[in-house]
Amino acid sequence: MAKATARHILVSSEEKCNELKAQIEGGADFAEIAKANSSCPSSRQGGDLGSFGPGQMVKEFDTVVFSAPINVVQGPVKTQFGYHLLEVTSRQD
């Protein structure tokens, strides 16, 4: 069964999400940005969500996590929780 590990940053607006993505692409540390800005409890671990399989996360999240290139920040991804930046850190198909 497929498994992935990923980290994310959850914010309430698309604008904030784009602003943080630009900071990360400009060299800011993903984990530090997550700790300072993410509203998800995972922010304490730098946004790390650990390992999970298909169907364990919301559909929009799953689609990105199981198709996006590894170690490339994706987003904004809108879910019922808000706007996410996602980074797949590993995946086994």
mmCIF file of C-alpha atoms in Angstrom:
data_model
loop_
_atom_site.group_PDB
_atom_site.id
_atom_site.type_symbol
_atom_site.label_atom_id
_atom_site.label_comp_id
_atom_site.label_asym_id
_atom_site.label_seq_id
_atom_site.Cartn_x
_atom_site.Cartn_y
_atom_site.Cartn_z
ATOM 1 C CA MET A 1 0.000 0.000 0.000
ATOM 2 C CA ALA A 2 1.197 3.508 -0.793
ATOM 3 C CA LYS A 3 2.524 5.570 2.108
ATOM 4 C CA ALA A 4 3.748 9.143 2.269
ATOM 5 C CA THR A 5 5.243 11.549 4.750
ATOM 6 C CA ALA A 6 4.520 15.222 4.431
ATOM 7 C CA ARG A 7 4.565 18.499 6.248
ATOM 8 C CA HIS A 8 2.198 21.418 5.881
ATOM 9 C CA ILE A 9 1.337 24.923 6.943
ATOM 10 C CA LEU A 10 -2.325 25.814 7.540
ATOM 11 C CA VAL A 11 -3.513 29.427 7.359
ATOM 12 C CA SER A 12 -6.907 31.082 6.932
ATOM 13 C CA SER A 13 -6.352 33.012 3.684
ATOM 14 C CA GLU A 14 -4.988 32.345 0.216
ATOM 15 C CA GLU A 15 -3.061 35.637 0.402
ATOM 16 C CA LYS A 16 -1.228 34.572 3.567
ATOM 17 C CA CYS A 17 -0.506 31.192 2.005
ATOM 18 C CA ASN A 18 1.045 32.794 -1.085
ATOM 19 C CA GLU A 19 3.069 35.181 1.092
ATOM 20 C CA LEU A 20 4.528 32.286 3.130
ATOM 21 C CA LYS A 21 5.219 30.253 -0.025
ATOM 22 C CA ALA A 22 7.217 33.171 -1.422
ATOM 23 C CA GLN A 23 9.250 33.345 1.819
ATOM 24 C CA ILE A 24 10.034 29.612 1.642
ATOM 25 C CA GLU A 25 10.933 29.794 -2.047
ATOM 26 C CA GLY A 26 13.182 32.731 -1.128
ATOM 27 C CA GLY A 27 15.127 30.546 1.301
ATOM 28 C CA ALA A 28 13.159 30.678 4.567
ATOM 29 C CA ASP A 29 13.027 27.425 6.544
ATOM 30 C CA PHE A 30 9.718 25.553 6.078
ATOM 31 C CA ALA A 31 9.688 24.273 9.675
ATOM 32 C CA GLU A 32 10.321 27.744 11.133
ATOM 33 C CA ILE A 33 7.576 29.284 8.977
ATOM 34 C CA ALA A 34 5.213 26.494 10.095
ATOM 35 C CA LYS A 35 6.022 27.026 13.774
ATOM 36 C CA ALA A 36 5.421 30.773 13.486
ATOM 37 C CA ASN A 37 2.334 30.768 11.257
ATOM 38 C CA SER A 38 0.447 27.471 11.010
ATOM 39 C CA SER A 39 -2.826 27.111 12.919
ATOM 40 C CA CYS A 40 -2.541 23.287 12.916
ATOM 41 C CA PRO A 41 -1.249 21.516 16.053
ATOM 42 C CA SER A 42 1.435 19.983 13.784
ATOM 43 C CA SER A 43 3.079 23.431 13.751
ATOM 44 C CA ARG A 44 4.915 22.426 16.939
ATOM 45 C CA GLN A 45 6.736 19.786 14.863
ATOM 46 C CA GLY A 46 7.454 22.210 12.036
ATOM 47 C CA GLY A 47 4.310 21.092 10.227
ATOM 48 C CA ASP A 48 5.336 17.418 10.149
ATOM 49 C CA LEU A 49 2.323 15.127 9.685
ATOM 50 C CA GLY A 50 4.233 11.867 9.914
ATOM 51 C CA SER A 51 3.412 8.870 7.727
ATOM 52 C CA PHE A 52 -0.035 8.112 6.296
ATOM 53 C CA GLY A 53 -1.759 6.245 3.502
ATOM 54 C CA PRO A 54 -4.321 7.234 0.865
ATOM 55 C CA GLY A 55 -7.691 8.151 2.334
ATOM 56 C CA GLN A 56 -6.339 9.168 5.745
ATOM 57 C CA MET A 57 -6.345 12.878 4.892
ATOM 58 C CA VAL A 58 -9.001 15.045 3.237
ATOM 59 C CA LYS A 59 -9.428 14.446 -0.513
ATOM 60 C CA GLU A 60 -7.744 17.679 -1.677
ATOM 61 C CA PHE A 61 -4.735 16.874 0.500
ATOM 62 C CA ASP A 62 -4.546 13.266 -0.686
ATOM 63 C CA THR A 63 -4.613 14.264 -4.337
ATOM 64 C CA VAL A 64 -1.550 16.490 -3.910
ATOM 65 C CA VAL A 65 0.376 14.232 -1.526
ATOM 66 C CA PHE A 66 0.110 11.174 -3.756
ATOM 67 C CA SER A 67 0.905 12.964 -7.035
ATOM 68 C CA ALA A 68 3.200 15.934 -6.354
ATOM 69 C CA PRO A 69 6.985 15.798 -6.707
ATOM 70 C CA ILE A 70 8.895 15.142 -3.484
ATOM 71 C CA ASN A 71 10.497 18.093 -1.639
ATOM 72 C CA VAL A 72 8.672 20.734 -3.710
ATOM 73 C CA VAL A 73 6.303 23.089 -1.855
ATOM 74 C CA GLN A 74 2.760 22.851 -3.274
ATOM 75 C CA GLY A 75 -0.102 25.217 -2.718
ATOM 76 C CA PRO A 76 -2.179 26.992 -1.833
ATOM 77 C CA VAL A 77 -4.397 23.926 -1.472
ATOM 78 C CA LYS A 78 -7.872 24.804 -0.212
ATOM 79 C CA THR A 79 -9.702 22.414 2.133
ATOM 80 C CA GLN A 80 -12.525 22.849 4.627
ATOM 81 C CA PHE A 81 -9.848 23.749 7.206
ATOM 82 C CA GLY A 82 -8.327 26.650 5.256
ATOM 83 C CA TYR A 83 -5.367 27.035 2.925
ATOM 84 C CA HIS A 84 -2.363 24.727 3.051
ATOM 85 C CA LEU A 85 1.174 24.714 1.798
ATOM 86 C CA LEU A 86 2.215 21.076 1.423
ATOM 87 C CA GLU A 87 5.575 19.454 1.020
ATOM 88 C CA VAL A 88 5.805 15.715 0.401
ATOM 89 C CA THR A 89 8.992 14.567 2.160
ATOM 90 C CA SER A 90 8.863 10.899 1.078
ATOM 91 C CA ARG A 91 6.572 8.436 -0.647
ATOM 92 C CA GLN A 92 6.512 4.707 -1.288
ATOM 93 C CA ASP A 93 4.198 3.524 -4.008
#
